[in-house]
Structures are given as C-alpha cells and as structure tokens.
PDB file of C-alpha atoms in Angstrom:
ATOM      1  CA  UNK A   5    -213.715  86.340 107.311  1.00  0.00           C
ATOM      2  CA  UNK A   6    -217.027  85.927 107.838  1.00  0.00           C
ATOM      3  CA  UNK A   7    -219.456  83.924 105.880  1.00  0.00           C
ATOM      4  CA  UNK A   8    -223.159  85.117 105.369  1.00  0.00           C
ATOM      5  CA  UNK A   9    -226.164  83.396 103.794  1.00  0.00           C
ATOM      6  CA  UNK A  10    -227.686  85.465 101.354  1.00  0.00           C
ATOM      7  CA  UNK A  11    -231.115  85.359  99.794  1.00  0.00           C
ATOM      8  CA  UNK A  12    -232.094  86.947  96.496  1.00  0.00           C
ATOM      9  CA  UNK A  13    -235.405  88.988  95.438  1.00  0.00           C
ATOM     10  CA  UNK A  14    -236.631  85.220  93.984  1.00  0.00           C
ATOM     11  CA  UNK A  15    -235.789  83.642  97.333  1.00  0.00           C
ATOM     12  CA  UNK A  16    -232.571  81.599  96.483  1.00  0.00           C
ATOM     13  CA  UNK A  17    -230.023  81.173  99.152  1.00  0.00           C
ATOM     14  CA  UNK A  18    -226.456  81.094  98.834  1.00  0.00           C
ATOM     15  CA  UNK A  19    -223.554  81.556 101.175  1.00  0.00           C
ATOM     16  CA  UNK A  20    -220.813  84.092 100.311  1.00  0.00           C
ATOM     17  CA  UNK A  21    -217.545  84.896 102.387  1.00  0.00           C
ATOM     18  CA  UNK A  22    -216.288  88.487 103.360  1.00  0.00           C
ATOM     19  CA  UNK A  23    -213.256  90.002 104.763  1.00  0.00           C
ATOM     20  CA  UNK A  24    -215.819  91.584 107.468  1.00  0.00           C
ATOM     21  CA  UNK A  25    -219.249  93.343 107.870  1.00  0.00           C
ATOM     22  CA  UNK A  26    -217.836  96.566 106.235  1.00  0.00           C
ATOM     23  CA  UNK A  27    -216.867  94.523 103.243  1.00  0.00           C
ATOM     24  CA  UNK A  28    -220.309  93.107 102.936  1.00  0.00           C
ATOM     25  CA  UNK A  29    -222.031  96.475 103.290  1.00  0.00           C
ATOM     26  CA  UNK A  30    -219.655  97.961 100.515  1.00  0.00           C
ATOM     27  CA  UNK A  31    -220.263  95.371  98.013  1.00  0.00           C
ATOM     28  CA  UNK A  32    -223.903  95.433  98.628  1.00  0.00           C
ATOM     29  CA  UNK A  33    -223.536  99.296  97.947  1.00  0.00           C
ATOM     30  CA  UNK A  34    -221.316  98.880  94.831  1.00  0.00           C
ATOM     31  CA  UNK A  35    -224.119  96.486  93.327  1.00  0.00           C
ATOM     32  CA  UNK A  36    -221.244  93.624  93.339  1.00  0.00           C
ATOM     33  CA  UNK A  37    -223.333  90.917  95.337  1.00  0.00           C
ATOM     34  CA  UNK A  38    -225.173  88.532  92.451  1.00  0.00           C
ATOM     35  CA  UNK A  39    -227.366  85.645  92.889  1.00  0.00           C
ATOM     36  CA  UNK A  40    -225.354  82.824  91.552  1.00  0.00           C
ATOM     37  CA  UNK A  41    -228.567  80.736  90.401  1.00  0.00           C
ATOM     38  CA  UNK A  42    -230.589  83.750  88.808  1.00  0.00           C
ATOM     39  CA  UNK A  43    -228.370  86.832  88.403  1.00  0.00           C
ATOM     40  CA  UNK A  44    -230.682  88.814  90.635  1.00  0.00           C
ATOM     41  CA  UNK A  45    -228.691  91.847  91.951  1.00  0.00           C
ATOM     42  CA  UNK A  46    -231.326  92.549  94.924  1.00  0.00           C
ATOM     43  CA  UNK A  47    -229.710  90.425  97.578  1.00  0.00           C
ATOM     44  CA  UNK A  48    -229.703  90.871 101.445  1.00  0.00           C
ATOM     45  CA  UNK A  49    -228.607  88.867 104.219  1.00  0.00           C
ATOM     46  CA  UNK A  50    -230.873  85.803 105.284  1.00  0.00           C
ATOM     47  CA  UNK A  51    -231.637  84.961 108.749  1.00  0.00           C
ATOM     48  CA  UNK A  52    -229.001  82.577 109.943  1.00  0.00           C
ATOM     49  CA  UNK A  53    -228.349  80.445 112.740  1.00  0.00           C
ATOM     50  CA  UNK A  54    -225.215  81.444 114.925  1.00  0.00           C
ATOM     51  CA  UNK A  55    -221.950  79.068 114.319  1.00  0.00           C
ATOM     52  CA  UNK A  56    -221.479  77.509 117.628  1.00  0.00           C
ATOM     53  CA  UNK A  57    -218.808  74.858 118.346  1.00  0.00           C
ATOM     54  CA  UNK A  58    -219.378  71.744 120.205  1.00  0.00           C
ATOM     55  CA  UNK A  59    -218.612  72.049 123.858  1.00  0.00           C
ATOM     56  CA  UNK A  60    -216.315  69.671 125.803  1.00  0.00           C
ATOM     57  CA  UNK A  61    -217.673  66.836 127.864  1.00  0.00           C
ATOM     58  CA  UNK A  62    -218.751  67.931 131.214  1.00  0.00           C
ATOM     59  CA  UNK A  63    -216.385  67.585 134.029  1.00  0.00           C
ATOM     60  CA  UNK A  64    -217.223  64.953 136.664  1.00  0.00           C
ATOM     61  CA  UNK A  65    -218.492  66.197 139.911  1.00  0.00           C
ATOM     62  CA  UNK A  66    -216.144  66.670 142.658  1.00  0.00           C
ATOM     63  CA  UNK A  67    -215.569  63.924 145.131  1.00  0.00           C
ATOM     64  CA  UNK A  68    -216.866  64.954 148.784  1.00  0.00           C
ATOM     65  CA  UNK A  69    -213.648  63.857 150.386  1.00  0.00           C
ATOM     66  CA  UNK A  70    -210.321  63.379 149.116  1.00  0.00           C
ATOM     67  CA  UNK A  71    -210.966  59.601 149.328  1.00  0.00           C
ATOM     68  CA  UNK A  72    -214.273  59.921 147.423  1.00  0.00           C
ATOM     69  CA  UNK A  73    -217.962  59.724 148.723  1.00  0.00           C
ATOM     70  CA  UNK A  74    -217.547  56.609 150.970  1.00  0.00           C
ATOM     71  CA  UNK A  75    -217.383  58.324 154.343  1.00  0.00           C
ATOM     72  CA  UNK A  76    -219.736  61.187 153.254  1.00  0.00           C
ATOM     73  CA  UNK A  77    -222.833  61.553 154.803  1.00  0.00           C
ATOM     74  CA  UNK A  78    -224.382  62.027 151.476  1.00  0.00           C
ATOM     75  CA  UNK A  79    -222.792  58.677 150.092  1.00  0.00           C
ATOM     76  CA  UNK A  80    -224.853  57.085 147.157  1.00  0.00           C
ATOM     77  CA  UNK A  81    -227.289  60.340 146.921  1.00  0.00           C
ATOM     78  CA  UNK A  82    -225.135  62.433 144.610  1.00  0.00           C
TER      79      UNK A  82
END
C-alpha cells in the first residue's frame, strides 16, 4: 500500500491509499479520483515529503583500548 497526497484543480489537498503506483495510474485514467471537498475529478499527485522513520540513537564512540581511554595518548581529547 502507498499513501499519496493528491491535489485537485481547486488546490484542495487530500490523502488517498493505493495498492501501488499502477493502482493510482489506473484510477486516474478511469476518472475514479474525486476531491472529497468539492467533487472535482481533475486530480493530480501533490508534491510530498518522503516518509522517513526516526533513526536509532547514535552508537557510542569506541574506546581506544579495551580498558577505555585512560592509557591512550589521546585521553580526554575525543
């Protein structure tokens, strides 16, 4: 399933789910896309921001030696 933000000729924006991009194309060609606000059938995909998940917290920096940075020449600098 894919969620598209759509825009009608009157600049109303709305979202609609499709099975895939071909499903969107088929419904557009068949005139089955209708603005829920005004009933306009001239509907196009609107510019959308990508849906990006939140990343996990960054991993801690590795220790210089198995015992940590205490004996490292760069102790306290990184």
